[in-house]
Structures are given as structure tokens and as C-alpha cells.
Coordinates of C-alpha atoms in Angstrom, one line a residue:
X4 CA -3.0 71.6 23.8
X5 CA -5.3 71.8 20.8
X6 CA -4.9 70.2 18.1
X7 CA -4.6 72.4 14.9
X8 CA -3.7 69.3 12.1
X9 CA -6.1 66.3 12.1
X10 CA -5.5 63.3 12.2
X11 CA -6.3 61.2 8.9
X12 CA -5.2 57.8 7.6
X13 CA -2.7 57.7 5.3
X14 CA -1.9 55.3 2.9
X15 CA 0.5 52.3 3.7
X16 CA 0.4 52.7 7.3
X17 CA -1.1 50.9 10.1
X18 CA -4.3 53.0 10.8
X19 CA -6.1 52.4 14.2
X20 CA -9.1 54.0 15.0
X21 CA -10.6 53.8 18.3
X22 CA -14.3 54.2 19.9
X23 CA -15.1 53.8 23.8
X24 CA -18.4 53.3 24.4
X25 CA -20.5 56.2 24.7
X26 CA -21.6 56.9 27.8
X27 CA -24.9 57.6 28.7
X28 CA -25.7 61.2 29.1
X29 CA -27.7 61.5 32.2
X30 CA -25.7 60.2 35.3
X31 CA -22.1 60.3 36.0
X32 CA -20.2 57.2 35.6
X33 CA -18.2 55.5 38.6
X34 CA -15.1 53.6 38.2
X35 CA -16.2 50.7 36.8
X36 CA -17.8 52.6 33.6
X37 CA -14.1 54.3 33.7
X38 CA -12.3 51.5 33.9
X39 CA -14.6 49.1 30.8
X40 CA -14.2 51.7 28.0
X41 CA -12.7 55.0 28.6
X42 CA -9.4 54.3 30.3
X43 CA -9.2 51.5 28.7
X44 CA -9.4 53.0 24.9
X45 CA -7.3 55.7 26.2
X46 CA -4.0 53.4 27.0
X47 CA -4.4 52.1 23.7
X48 CA -4.6 54.9 21.9
X49 CA -1.9 56.2 23.7
X50 CA 0.4 53.3 23.1
X51 CA -0.5 53.6 19.9
X52 CA 0.3 56.5 19.0
X53 CA 4.1 56.1 20.6
X54 CA 4.3 53.3 18.0
X55 CA 3.7 55.9 15.1
X56 CA 0.8 54.7 14.0
X57 CA -1.5 57.4 12.6
X58 CA -4.4 56.9 15.8
X59 CA -7.6 58.5 16.5
X60 CA -9.7 58.1 19.7
X61 CA -12.9 59.0 19.5
X62 CA -15.9 59.1 21.8
X63 CA -18.9 61.1 23.1
X64 CA -22.4 61.7 25.3
X65 CA -25.0 59.0 24.0
X66 CA -27.9 61.5 24.4
X67 CA -31.0 60.5 22.9
X68 CA -34.0 58.6 24.9
X69 CA -36.3 57.7 26.9
X70 CA -33.9 57.8 30.0
X71 CA -33.3 61.6 29.1
X72 CA -36.8 63.2 28.5
X73 CA -38.0 61.3 31.5
X74 CA -34.4 62.9 33.5
X75 CA -35.6 66.1 32.3
X76 CA -39.6 66.0 33.4
X77 CA -38.2 65.4 37.0
X78 CA -35.6 68.0 36.9
X79 CA -38.1 70.8 35.1
X80 CA -35.5 70.7 32.3
X81 CA -35.4 70.1 28.4
X82 CA -33.4 67.9 26.9
X83 CA -31.2 70.0 25.6
X84 CA -30.3 71.2 28.8
X85 CA -29.9 68.1 30.7
X86 CA -28.0 66.9 28.1
X87 CA -25.9 70.5 27.7
X88 CA -25.1 70.0 31.9
X89 CA -24.1 66.4 31.9
X90 CA -21.5 66.5 28.6
X91 CA -19.6 69.1 30.7
X92 CA -20.0 66.9 33.5
X93 CA -18.8 63.8 31.9
X94 CA -15.9 66.1 30.1
X95 CA -14.9 67.4 33.8
X96 CA -14.9 63.3 34.8
X97 CA -12.5 62.1 32.3
X98 CA -9.7 65.6 32.3
X99 CA -9.3 64.9 35.6
X100 CA -9.0 61.1 34.7
X101 CA -6.2 62.3 32.2
X102 CA -8.6 60.6 29.1
X103 CA -7.3 62.1 26.3
X104 CA -9.7 61.9 23.5
X105 CA -8.5 63.5 20.2
X106 CA -12.5 64.5 19.7
X107 CA -15.1 63.8 22.6
X108 CA -18.3 65.0 20.6
X109 CA -22.1 64.0 21.5
X110 CA -25.0 62.6 19.6
X111 CA -27.0 65.9 19.2
X112 CA -26.2 67.0 16.4
X113 CA -26.8 67.4 12.7
X114 CA -24.2 65.4 11.7
X115 CA -26.1 62.4 13.5
X116 CA -29.3 63.6 12.0
X117 CA -28.1 63.2 8.8
X118 CA -25.7 59.8 9.2
X119 CA -28.2 58.4 10.6
X120 CA -30.9 59.3 9.0
X121 CA -28.8 58.1 5.7
X122 CA -28.3 54.8 6.7
X123 CA -32.1 54.1 7.9
X124 CA -33.1 55.3 4.3
X125 CA -30.9 52.6 2.6
X126 CA -31.7 50.2 4.9
X127 CA -35.5 50.5 3.9
X128 CA -34.8 50.6 0.1
X129 CA -32.5 47.6 0.3
X130 CA -35.5 45.5 2.0
X131 CA -34.3 45.0 5.4
X132 CA -36.6 47.2 6.9
X133 CA -40.5 46.3 8.0
X134 CA -43.4 48.0 9.5
X135 CA -45.4 45.5 12.5
X136 CA -47.5 46.6 15.0
X137 CA -47.0 45.7 18.5
X138 CA -47.6 45.4 21.4
X139 CA -46.4 48.1 24.4
X140 CA -46.4 48.7 28.0
X141 CA -48.1 52.1 28.2
X142 CA -47.9 53.9 31.3
X143 CA -51.6 55.2 32.2
X144 CA -50.4 57.2 35.1
X145 CA -48.5 59.4 32.9
X146 CA -50.1 58.6 30.1
X147 CA -47.1 57.6 27.8
X148 CA -45.9 54.2 26.2
X149 CA -42.2 52.7 28.2
X150 CA -39.3 52.2 26.7
X151 CA -38.4 48.4 27.5
X152 CA -35.8 49.9 29.9
X153 CA -38.3 51.7 32.0
X154 CA -39.9 48.7 33.1
X155 CA -38.7 47.0 36.1
X156 CA -39.2 44.1 38.2
X157 CA -38.5 40.1 38.6
X158 CA -36.6 38.6 36.5
X159 CA -38.8 35.0 35.2
X160 CA -35.4 33.0 34.1
X161 CA -32.7 33.9 37.3
X162 CA -35.3 35.8 39.9
X163 CA -33.7 39.1 40.0
X164 CA -36.0 41.4 41.3
X165 CA -34.2 44.2 39.7
X166 CA -34.2 43.5 36.0
X167 CA -34.7 45.8 33.7
X168 CA -37.6 45.4 30.8
X169 CA -34.9 44.7 27.9
X170 CA -32.6 43.0 29.4
X171 CA -31.4 41.1 33.0
X172 CA -28.5 42.3 34.1
X173 CA -27.5 39.4 36.9
X174 CA -27.6 36.9 34.2
X175 CA -28.3 39.0 30.8
X176 CA -31.2 37.8 29.6
X177 CA -32.5 39.8 26.9
X178 CA -36.1 40.1 28.2
X179 CA -39.3 41.3 26.6
X180 CA -41.4 43.5 29.0
X181 CA -43.9 41.8 29.6
X182 CA -42.4 38.5 30.4
X183 CA -40.9 40.2 34.0
X184 CA -42.7 39.3 37.5
X185 CA -45.0 42.0 39.2
X186 CA -43.6 45.1 36.3
X187 CA -43.7 48.3 37.6
X188 CA -43.4 51.5 35.4
X189 CA -39.7 52.9 36.7
X190 CA -41.2 56.5 36.6
X191 CA -44.1 56.0 39.0
X192 CA -44.7 52.3 40.2
X193 CA -47.5 51.9 38.5
X194 CA -48.6 48.6 36.5
X195 CA -47.9 49.5 33.1
X196 CA -51.2 48.1 30.3
X197 CA -50.3 46.4 27.0
X198 CA -51.4 48.9 24.1
X199 CA -50.8 48.8 20.2
X200 CA -48.1 50.5 18.5
X201 CA -46.6 50.8 15.0
X202 CA -43.0 50.4 14.5
X203 CA -40.2 50.2 12.5
X204 CA -38.2 47.0 12.2
X205 CA -34.8 45.7 11.7
X206 CA -35.0 42.2 9.6
X207 CA -31.5 40.9 11.6
X208 CA -33.0 37.5 10.3
X209 CA -32.4 38.5 6.6
X210 CA -28.7 39.8 7.5
X211 CA -28.0 36.8 9.4
X212 CA -26.2 34.8 7.3
X213 CA -23.3 38.0 6.6
X214 CA -23.5 39.1 10.3
X215 CA -22.3 35.1 10.9
X216 CA -20.0 35.7 7.7
X217 CA -18.3 38.8 9.2
X218 CA -18.4 37.6 12.6
X219 CA -16.7 34.3 12.0
X220 CA -13.7 36.9 10.4
X221 CA -13.5 39.1 12.3
X222 CA -13.7 37.4 15.7
X223 CA -10.9 35.6 14.8
X224 CA -7.7 38.0 12.7
X225 CA -8.7 40.7 16.0
X226 CA -8.6 37.6 18.6
X227 CA -11.6 38.8 20.3
X228 CA -11.6 37.9 24.2
X229 CA -13.9 35.0 25.0
X230 CA -16.6 36.9 26.7
X231 CA -17.2 39.4 23.5
X232 CA -16.7 35.8 21.2
X233 CA -19.7 34.0 23.3
X234 CA -21.9 36.6 23.9
X235 CA -22.3 37.3 20.3
X236 CA -22.1 33.2 19.6
X237 CA -25.5 33.0 21.3
X238 CA -27.4 35.5 19.6
X239 CA -26.5 33.9 16.3
X240 CA -26.8 30.4 17.8
X241 CA -30.7 31.4 19.1
X242 CA -31.3 32.9 15.3
X243 CA -31.3 36.5 14.9
X244 CA -35.2 38.1 14.7
X245 CA -36.3 41.2 13.7
X246 CA -35.9 44.5 16.2
X247 CA -37.8 47.0 16.5
X248 CA -35.8 50.9 15.3
X249 CA -38.2 53.1 16.4
X250 CA -39.8 54.6 19.5
X251 CA -42.7 56.7 20.9
X252 CA -40.3 59.8 21.9
X253 CA -40.0 63.2 21.0
X254 CA -36.5 63.1 22.1
X255 CA -34.3 61.7 19.3
X256 CA -33.1 61.8 15.8
X257 CA -36.4 62.1 13.7
X258 CA -37.3 58.7 11.5
X259 CA -37.4 59.5 7.9
X260 CA -40.9 58.2 6.6
X261 CA -44.0 59.8 6.4
X262 CA -46.9 59.0 9.6
X263 CA -43.6 58.7 11.5
X264 CA -43.8 62.4 12.7
X265 CA -44.2 61.9 16.3
X266 CA -41.7 58.7 16.7
X267 CA -37.7 58.8 16.8
X268 CA -35.3 56.3 15.7
X269 CA -34.5 53.8 18.8
X270 CA -31.4 54.7 21.0
X271 CA -30.1 51.4 20.3
X272 CA -30.1 51.8 16.6
X273 CA -29.0 55.3 16.7
X274 CA -26.7 55.6 19.3
X275 CA -23.7 53.3 17.4
X276 CA -23.8 55.7 14.2
X277 CA -22.9 58.1 17.2
X278 CA -19.0 56.9 16.3
X279 CA -18.9 58.0 12.3
X280 CA -20.8 61.4 13.0
X281 CA -19.1 62.2 15.8
X282 CA -15.8 61.9 13.1
X283 CA -17.9 63.5 10.8
X284 CA -17.6 66.7 13.3
X285 CA -14.3 66.2 13.8
X286 CA -13.4 66.7 10.5
X287 CA -15.4 66.4 6.9
X288 CA -13.1 63.2 6.3
X289 CA -15.2 61.5 8.2
X290 CA -15.4 58.3 5.2
X291 CA -11.3 57.9 5.1
X292 CA -11.9 56.7 9.0
X293 CA -15.0 55.2 8.3
X294 CA -15.9 53.6 5.1
X295 CA -11.9 52.5 3.8
X296 CA -12.0 49.1 5.3
X297 CA -9.3 47.8 3.2
X298 CA -7.2 50.6 5.3
X299 CA -8.3 51.1 8.8
X300 CA -8.6 48.9 11.3
X301 CA -11.1 49.7 14.1
X302 CA -11.1 49.0 17.8
X303 CA -13.7 49.2 19.8
X304 CA -13.9 49.2 23.8
X305 CA -16.8 48.6 26.5
X306 CA -18.8 46.8 29.0
X307 CA -19.6 43.0 28.3
X308 CA -23.2 44.2 28.9
X309 CA -23.0 46.4 25.0
X310 CA -21.9 43.6 23.1
X311 CA -24.6 42.8 21.2
X312 CA -25.2 46.1 19.7
X313 CA -21.5 46.2 18.4
X314 CA -21.6 42.8 17.3
X315 CA -24.6 42.1 15.8
X316 CA -27.2 45.1 15.6
X317 CA -24.5 47.8 14.2
X318 CA -22.7 45.4 11.8
X319 CA -25.5 44.3 10.8
X320 CA -27.5 47.9 10.2
X321 CA -23.9 48.8 8.4
X322 CA -24.1 45.4 6.0
X323 CA -27.4 45.9 5.6
X324 CA -26.9 49.5 3.4
X325 CA -24.5 47.8 0.9
X326 CA -21.5 50.4 1.3
X327 CA -18.2 49.6 2.2
X328 CA -18.2 50.3 6.0
X329 CA -14.6 50.2 8.3
X330 CA -16.0 47.3 10.6
X331 CA -14.4 46.2 13.6
X332 CA -11.3 44.5 14.1
X333 CA -10.5 44.5 17.8
X334 CA -13.5 44.0 20.2
X335 CA -12.2 44.6 23.6
X336 CA -14.9 44.0 26.6
X337 CA -14.6 44.0 30.4
X338 CA -16.6 42.3 32.7
X339 CA -18.0 44.0 36.1
X340 CA -15.8 45.8 38.7
X341 CA -18.0 45.4 41.4
X342 CA -17.0 48.0 45.4
X343 CA -16.3 46.0 48.2
X344 CA -17.9 43.1 47.5
X345 CA -21.5 44.8 46.5
X346 CA -22.0 47.5 43.9
X347 CA -21.8 51.0 43.1
X348 CA -24.8 53.0 43.5
X349 CA -25.1 56.9 43.1
X350 CA -28.6 56.6 44.4
X351 CA -26.9 55.2 48.0
X352 CA -23.8 57.2 47.8
X353 CA -22.3 53.8 47.3
X354 CA -18.8 53.3 45.6
X355 CA -16.9 56.1 43.9
X356 CA -17.8 58.0 40.8
X357 CA -15.8 59.7 38.7
X358 CA -16.7 63.5 40.0
X359 CA -15.6 62.3 43.8
X360 CA -12.1 60.3 43.6
X361 CA -10.6 63.4 43.6
X362 CA -12.1 64.5 46.8
X363 CA -9.6 61.5 48.7
X364 CA -6.5 63.8 47.8
X365 CA -5.0 60.7 45.8
X366 CA -3.7 62.0 42.1
X367 CA -5.6 60.2 39.2
X368 CA -1.9 58.1 37.8
X369 CA -3.0 56.0 41.4
X370 CA -6.6 55.2 40.0
X371 CA -5.3 54.8 36.9
X372 CA -3.3 52.0 38.0
X373 CA -5.2 50.3 39.9
X374 CA -8.5 50.1 37.9
X375 CA -5.6 49.0 35.4
X376 CA -3.7 46.8 37.0
X377 CA -7.3 45.4 38.7
X378 CA -9.2 45.4 35.0
X379 CA -12.0 42.9 34.7
X380 CA -10.3 41.4 32.0
X381 CA -11.6 37.5 32.4
X382 CA -13.9 37.8 35.2
X383 CA -15.0 40.0 37.6
X384 CA -13.1 41.9 39.6
X385 CA -13.3 44.4 42.9
X386 CA -12.3 47.8 44.3
X387 CA -11.4 47.9 47.8
X388 CA -10.2 51.0 49.8
X389 CA -7.2 47.7 51.0
X390 CA -6.0 46.5 47.8
X391 CA -5.8 50.2 46.4
X392 CA -3.5 51.4 49.7
X393 CA -1.6 48.8 48.7
X394 CA -1.5 48.9 45.2
X395 CA 0.2 52.5 46.2
X396 CA 2.4 51.8 49.4
X397 CA 3.6 48.3 48.2
X398 CA 3.5 48.5 44.3
X399 CA 4.2 52.6 43.2
X400 CA 6.0 53.9 45.9
X401 CA 8.1 50.5 46.7
X402 CA 8.7 49.6 43.1
X403 CA 8.5 52.4 40.7
X404 CA 9.1 55.7 42.9
X405 CA 12.2 53.9 44.7
X406 CA 13.5 53.3 41.6
X407 CA 13.2 56.2 39.8
X408 CA 14.3 58.5 43.2
X409 CA 17.0 56.6 44.8
X410 CA 18.2 57.2 41.1
X411 CA 17.7 61.0 40.3
X412 CA 18.7 61.7 43.6
X413 CA 22.4 59.9 43.9
X414 CA 23.5 61.8 40.3
X415 CA 21.5 65.2 41.5
X416 CA 24.4 65.0 44.3
X417 CA 27.0 62.5 43.5
X418 CA 27.9 63.4 39.9
X419 CA 26.6 67.3 39.8
X420 CA 23.5 65.7 37.7
X421 CA 25.4 64.8 34.7
X422 CA 25.3 61.8 33.2
X423 CA 29.3 60.3 33.3
X424 CA 30.7 59.1 30.2
X425 CA 29.7 55.3 30.3
X426 CA 29.7 52.2 27.5
X427 CA 26.2 50.0 27.2
X428 CA 29.2 47.5 26.2
X429 CA 30.5 47.9 29.4
X430 CA 31.2 44.1 30.8
X431 CA 32.5 43.2 34.6
X432 CA 32.9 40.0 36.3
X433 CA 30.6 41.4 39.6
X434 CA 27.8 42.0 37.2
X435 CA 26.5 40.2 34.1
X436 CA 25.9 43.3 32.3
X437 CA 24.8 41.4 28.3
X438 CA 22.3 39.1 30.7
X439 CA 20.5 42.4 32.2
X440 CA 20.3 44.1 28.8
X441 CA 18.9 40.6 27.2
X442 CA 16.4 40.5 30.2
X443 CA 15.2 44.1 29.6
X444 CA 14.7 43.4 25.9
X445 CA 12.9 40.1 26.6
X446 CA 10.5 42.1 29.1
X447 CA 10.2 44.8 26.2
X448 CA 9.1 42.3 23.8
X449 CA 6.7 40.4 26.4
X450 CA 5.6 44.2 26.8
X451 CA 4.6 44.8 23.5
X452 CA 3.3 41.4 22.8
X453 CA 0.8 41.9 25.5
X454 CA -0.2 45.8 24.2
X455 CA -0.9 44.9 20.5
X456 CA -3.6 41.6 21.9
X457 CA -4.8 44.7 24.5
X458 CA -4.0 42.5 27.3
X459 CA -3.7 45.9 29.8
X460 CA -3.2 44.0 32.8
X461 CA -0.3 41.5 32.0
X462 CA 1.0 44.7 29.7
X463 CA 1.0 46.8 33.1
X464 CA 2.5 43.8 34.9
X465 CA 5.7 43.9 32.4
X466 CA 6.2 47.9 33.3
X467 CA 6.6 46.8 37.2
X468 CA 8.5 44.3 36.3
X469 CA 11.1 45.9 34.4
X470 CA 11.0 48.8 36.8
X471 CA 11.8 46.2 39.4
X472 CA 15.1 45.0 37.3
X473 CA 15.9 48.5 37.5
X474 CA 15.5 48.1 41.5
X475 CA 17.8 44.8 41.5
X476 CA 20.5 46.7 39.3
X477 CA 20.9 49.4 41.6
X478 CA 20.5 46.9 45.2
X479 CA 24.3 47.2 46.2
X480 CA 26.3 48.9 43.2
X481 CA 24.9 52.4 43.2
X482 CA 26.4 54.3 46.4
X483 CA 29.3 56.3 47.4
X484 CA 31.6 52.5 48.7
X485 CA 30.9 51.3 45.1
X486 CA 31.6 54.4 43.6
X487 CA 34.5 54.6 45.7
X488 CA 35.7 51.0 44.2
X489 CA 34.5 50.6 41.5
X490 CA 34.1 53.4 39.2
X491 CA 33.9 52.6 35.8
X492 CA 30.9 49.5 37.0
X493 CA 28.9 52.3 39.0
X494 CA 29.5 54.7 35.9
X495 CA 28.3 51.9 33.6
X496 CA 25.3 51.4 36.5
X497 CA 24.8 55.0 36.3
X498 CA 24.0 55.7 32.8
X499 CA 21.8 51.9 32.1
X500 CA 19.9 52.9 35.1
X501 CA 18.9 56.2 33.9
X502 CA 18.8 54.7 30.4
X503 CA 16.4 52.4 32.2
X504 CA 14.4 54.9 33.7
X505 CA 13.8 56.8 30.2
X506 CA 12.3 53.8 29.0
X507 CA 9.8 52.5 31.9
X508 CA 8.8 56.4 31.2
X509 CA 7.4 55.7 27.5
X510 CA 6.2 52.4 28.5
X511 CA 4.3 53.8 31.4
X512 CA 2.9 56.7 29.9
X513 CA -0.2 54.8 28.1
X514 CA -1.0 54.1 32.0
X515 CA -0.1 56.9 34.0
X516 CA 1.0 59.7 32.0
X517 CA 1.3 62.6 34.4
X518 CA 3.7 59.8 35.6
X519 CA 5.7 59.6 32.8
X520 CA 5.7 63.8 32.4
X521 CA 7.7 63.0 35.9
X522 CA 10.1 61.2 35.3
X523 CA 10.3 62.8 31.4
X524 CA 11.1 65.8 33.7
X525 CA 13.6 64.5 35.7
X526 CA 15.5 63.8 33.1
X527 CA 14.9 66.3 31.5
X528 CA 14.0 64.4 28.2
X529 CA 11.3 64.4 25.7
X530 CA 8.8 61.6 24.9
X531 CA 10.4 58.3 23.5
X532 CA 8.3 56.9 21.1
X533 CA 8.1 52.7 22.1
X534 CA 10.4 50.6 19.7
X535 CA 11.1 46.8 19.3
X536 CA 14.3 46.9 21.2
X537 CA 16.0 49.4 24.5
X538 CA 18.5 51.8 23.3
X539 CA 20.7 51.5 26.2
X540 CA 22.3 55.0 25.2
X541 CA 19.3 57.4 23.9
X542 CA 20.8 59.3 27.1
X543 CA 24.4 59.6 26.7
X544 CA 27.2 60.8 28.8
X545 CA 27.5 64.7 29.3
X546 CA 23.6 65.2 29.3
X547 CA 22.0 67.0 32.1
X548 CA 19.6 66.1 34.1
X549 CA 16.9 68.1 35.9
X550 CA 16.3 67.7 40.3
X551 CA 14.9 64.4 41.9
X552 CA 11.4 64.6 43.1
X553 CA 8.4 62.5 44.2
X554 CA 6.6 60.4 41.9
X555 CA 4.3 58.9 44.7
X556 CA 3.3 59.9 48.5
X557 CA 2.2 57.0 51.4
X558 CA -0.8 56.6 52.2
X559 CA -2.2 56.3 56.2
X560 CA -3.0 52.9 56.4
X561 CA -6.1 54.3 58.8
X562 CA -7.6 56.0 56.0
X563 CA -8.7 52.6 54.8
X564 CA -11.7 53.5 57.6
X565 CA -12.1 56.7 56.5
X566 CA -12.8 56.4 53.3
X567 CA -14.8 53.2 53.2
X568 CA -17.3 55.2 55.8
X569 CA -16.8 58.3 53.1
X570 CA -17.9 56.1 50.4
X571 CA -20.6 54.1 52.1
X572 CA -18.5 50.8 51.6
X573 CA -20.4 49.3 54.2
X574 CA -23.5 52.4 53.8
X575 CA -25.4 49.3 53.0
X576 CA -25.1 47.6 56.2
X577 CA -25.1 50.8 58.1
X578 CA -28.6 50.9 56.5
X579 CA -30.0 47.7 57.2
X580 CA -28.6 48.4 61.5
X581 CA -30.3 51.4 61.6
X582 CA -33.4 50.3 60.1
X583 CA -33.9 47.7 62.4
X584 CA -32.9 49.8 64.9
X585 CA -35.3 52.1 64.4
X586 CA -37.8 48.8 64.2
X587 CA -36.5 47.8 67.6
X588 CA -36.8 51.1 69.2
X589 CA -40.6 51.1 67.3
X590 CA -41.4 47.5 69.2
X591 CA -40.6 48.9 72.3
X592 CA -42.5 51.9 72.8
X593 CA -44.9 50.1 71.2
X594 CA -45.0 47.2 74.2
X595 CA -44.4 50.1 76.3
X596 CA -47.6 52.0 75.6
X597 CA -49.6 48.3 74.8
X598 CA -48.2 47.5 79.1
X599 CA -49.8 51.2 80.0
X600 CA -52.9 51.3 78.5
X601 CA -53.5 47.7 80.0
X602 CA -52.3 48.9 83.3
X603 CA -54.8 51.7 83.0
X604 CA -57.8 49.9 81.9
X605 CA -56.8 48.2 85.1
X606 CA -56.6 50.3 87.6
X607 CA -60.1 51.7 86.1
X608 CA -61.6 48.6 86.2
X609 CA -60.5 48.0 89.9
X610 CA -60.4 51.3 90.9
X611 CA -57.9 51.1 93.1
X612 CA -54.0 52.4 93.7
X613 CA -51.3 50.0 93.2
X614 CA -47.4 51.6 94.9
X615 CA -45.0 49.9 93.4
X616 CA -43.1 47.2 95.2
X617 CA -39.5 48.3 95.8
X618 CA -36.9 46.5 93.4
X619 CA -39.9 45.1 90.8
X620 CA -40.0 48.8 89.2
X621 CA -39.8 48.1 85.5
X622 CA -36.5 49.4 84.6
X623 CA -36.3 52.2 82.2
X624 CA -35.6 52.1 78.3
X625 CA -32.9 54.6 77.3
X626 CA -33.7 57.0 74.3
X627 CA -31.6 54.7 71.3
X628 CA -28.3 57.5 70.3
X629 CA -29.0 59.2 66.4
X630 CA -26.9 56.9 64.1
X631 CA -23.7 59.2 63.5
X632 CA -23.5 61.4 60.3
X633 CA -21.6 60.2 57.4
X634 CA -18.2 61.6 57.1
X635 CA -18.6 64.4 54.3

């Protein structure tokens, strides 16, 4: 639905500005990328809006930098053509996952140039930028300076053999490319050589006292997660140093200084400025969101590897301008989501990526549920097909699906789809209705507490506990015998249960919006705000509900093996096995050829022919069967 009226903060209200880490444009996100930023942010945005708060959810593609420039060379496109293509791919993925941005933009805009250069210029005038001549890796093969991340090698600290020149993904250490053992150019494999170049550095050491003061206050007031606090604290404890914010590239925001016409702003200085610039492309009143810290709270969602750029470099850049910027209030970070005890790999076809999840035929609501129920909040978590199928069949289908379906079907059949007259204050000696309502309100309060703290997994669990309470209410009390023998009690059960389903439709909406829409269609009711207490009579007697429909469908357990093959869950081991088989076959052929050559030499030397002795012939080597092709 098109939004005609711009969302702006309102004086005196709890105004919430939400960002999710800008996905880098030249790849398709995998499930870990989706849950770590955009999906988690979407949940909180939907919740905040259902609480009646002015809320703006901003995201977009991060498009400048070496990776884009290099990828474009590989594909024969211009960087802009590549960015246009992948911007649409990202948007298509997020649309399928039902991510509801208020604006999904990009960093390659005039607003980006304007705001980034303005911040740069103010930092320069305030004495926080300095020029340094440094030694950087240079690839003589394709005659270009290499960004740190385009130098790969072995981490000198943990010996991980796939570390990048800026950071080791395994141990998290920040690195200098010349620290790597056996460094090589990611593009062509050549060994980079050191070469001098001049760049602009931001003096984070000068800004450290103010950054530290802000961090101490914000992390406490915003109740940051421990991993975000620990990562930021480790940077500060080591002591901040000057950090280069320019690069020898063509594709990027131009550096607004004379003599720097062949250099651009470094993407990790530039990228976070994408948040305000994307907002500026959404509304000319962007400063109402980004330069009013007294009236706006900023919530930022990301994977843990992005933390320092959002808690040190971007805040430091804003502080250094001397202007009042809306700074990070609550940080929501995730650890890593792994795939079947391994890593996602687009190049090897291992794991489910944003553009391939729909190929299973499983609706996005089920994917959203599983990812959020297993969100890696305090430690790494796994995507496993067996658990995915079980979550659908044993949790969604048996709990939430069963509760709504049995209830609506009964009212369709026995009450002509009309809610009977009932009283929420009804009491009965066979069931403690007041205690049931108190239980629901306790769970609702816990749900709101967890959501306010952005404890997404725990909040989703509360939704399922409320649904389970609904099933318990129906058990033994919603059938023909009960309707005949305890008509008033049964009418009360129907009325309360339908209103509980109405409550669940609101509470589940941030997590599974399509599921919520289906429940609301069956109840013939609009989406209701999330309140502090449950209105057990929001739907009253005489209201006509819609027809029953299945929320979920059972997944055959046999799909586990099909999907593990289809998405390469064991592809790495299969590849190793196939390579081992090929080597074994080659070794056999080599030995066979060697024996044949030796036999031929012996025959030639002795000038005699030997007939094979019966029973002593060498056994034939069977041709090995070609490995089966992976399922499409």
C-alpha cells in the first residue's frame, strides 16, 4: 500500500527511528543476513506502530566501494548497472519475506554526497581530520591499490586461513593486510606489494573522551546487549587511533578537498551516513528525525561484525561535527546463524539464500517464525532442516493453527458463524475463568516487557504460550456435549476464545504478518493495537465471523533429505567424497598403467610371451559410477 503522508516525529510522543544494517549491494542475502538485521528490525517496527508510536523504519542498499567496482569489472557492467540490478534483487527478497520498510533506498544518491561531504567538511574544519602518507597493498597484476578486505590470507592470531585484510571473521580481530600470513589479492591471486599513498584520517583518538562518555550513557539507558557492549568496550580499552576514511577508487563519494580528485570516501565512513541520506530521500524534513535527540530514540539492528562502525566511528563522526545528532539509543545485535553445522556459501551452493527460500513452497510466515524463534541473540545458532520441519508441524500447526481452526470451524458449524451472547465476567464452578483471564494478562505483560527490551525470541515464545492457553481453554469444553450440557459455559468459552484469537492476531502480527491477516479474515475484524491489558470482549455477541481456513500445512518429514540435498547441506562433504573417489580412481588407473608398462618392458626384454595362468588373471577395475547430480 502506498504511503501518501510522510511519517514524522510528533512533539510529546515516543518517536522511534529504526534502521537495519544496509546490506551490501553485490550479493544476495542468506538467512543469517535476513534475521540479523532487516527481519529483526521489521518485527520491532511493526510492534512499535501497534503500540501507537510515530515510527520510521529506514533501510537501503550500500552501493559504493571496492567490492562493487571489482564485481562490475568481472561482469562487464558499469558499477551503476550492477547496483541497479542488485538493488532490485534485494528488494525482491525483502518483499517476499514480508519486510515492511517505510522507505528502502540506496547510498548512490545526491543526498548521500551532500550529507557525507558536509559531515566530512565539518570534521575537517573542527580539526578532527589529518593527512597521512601510508603504505598500502598494491596489486601489480591489475595495477590497483587494494582495499583491506580484498587482501586475503591466514589470520596471524588464530590461523584461520580465510581471513580478510581488515578483519578475521573467525576470531573477530581487526587486522592490517600486511599482518596476514601468505597474503594474496582476492581478485587475481597475486601477492600484493607495499606502495605509498596519501589519505585522510579521522582522529578518533581526539574524539575518544566524548565517544566514551556517550557510550557509557547510551549503553546503560538503552540496555544494549552484552556482545555490543563488549565489542565497543574492547575498542575503547585498546585506545582509539586515527583511521583512514578515504580510498584510491573511482566508485564512491568524492572527497571534497583539492588534490583528492582521484580518491573517494571510504565505504565504512560513508555507509552509516546512508541512514540520514536515505531518510532525506524519503522526506525533506529528515533533520526532524536525525537532529533532534531529545524527541527521537534511535534503534539500530545489525550482526555483531558491524558493531564498531555503529558504536564508535559513526557516533564519533557525528560528535566531531559539533552538531546535535540523534544518536543510537538501543543497539540490537545478533551472533551468527550457521547452516547445518557449517557456513552459508553462495559460490558452493550451500545453504538457503533469500532468493531460494521460496523454492521450497513453504510460505514466508513459516520462515519468519523459524528464523525469529532461533534468532542468534546471545550465541551462534543453527539452521537445520529437521528442526525447521518440526517447528512447523509441532509448534505452528499443533499449537496456533489448531487453536484457531478448531475454534472457528465450531462457530461456523454450531453458531451459524455468529458469536453468541456472553459475559467476560461469567463464573462457573467447573472452570476458573477469572484465573484464566489473569493468566493471559500476565503473559501479555511479559510479552510487552520482552518486546520493549527487543528480546525477540522471548516475545515470540510468549505468543505461543498464549495460544497454548487458548487450546487448554477449549480442551473438553468446546464440543457438542458441552454445548448441550453447559450452554452458558460453552458460550463463554467461545466468546473468550475468539477474543483470545483476536489478541493473538495482534501479538503475532510483528512476527508473521500474513498469518495475522488470515486470522483477522476468519474473525472478520480489523487489526487491533497492542494494549497493556487484554480486552476480553473486544468482539461481542452478535458479531459475525468469517469462514475457517488453515493457517499452516503439515510438512512431510521426507522433505528433510530432499531439501538437504537441494540446498547442499552436506555439499562440502559430498564434494570431498567425490574428489577422494576421483583421486582413488586416478591412482588405480596410474598403477594399472604402470603395471602394464612394466609388463610390456619385461616382455620386450625377454622376447617371450606368457600365457595367463587360469585363476591368476588380474581382476578388472570397474568403472566408477558418475556422482549423481544434485536435485534442482
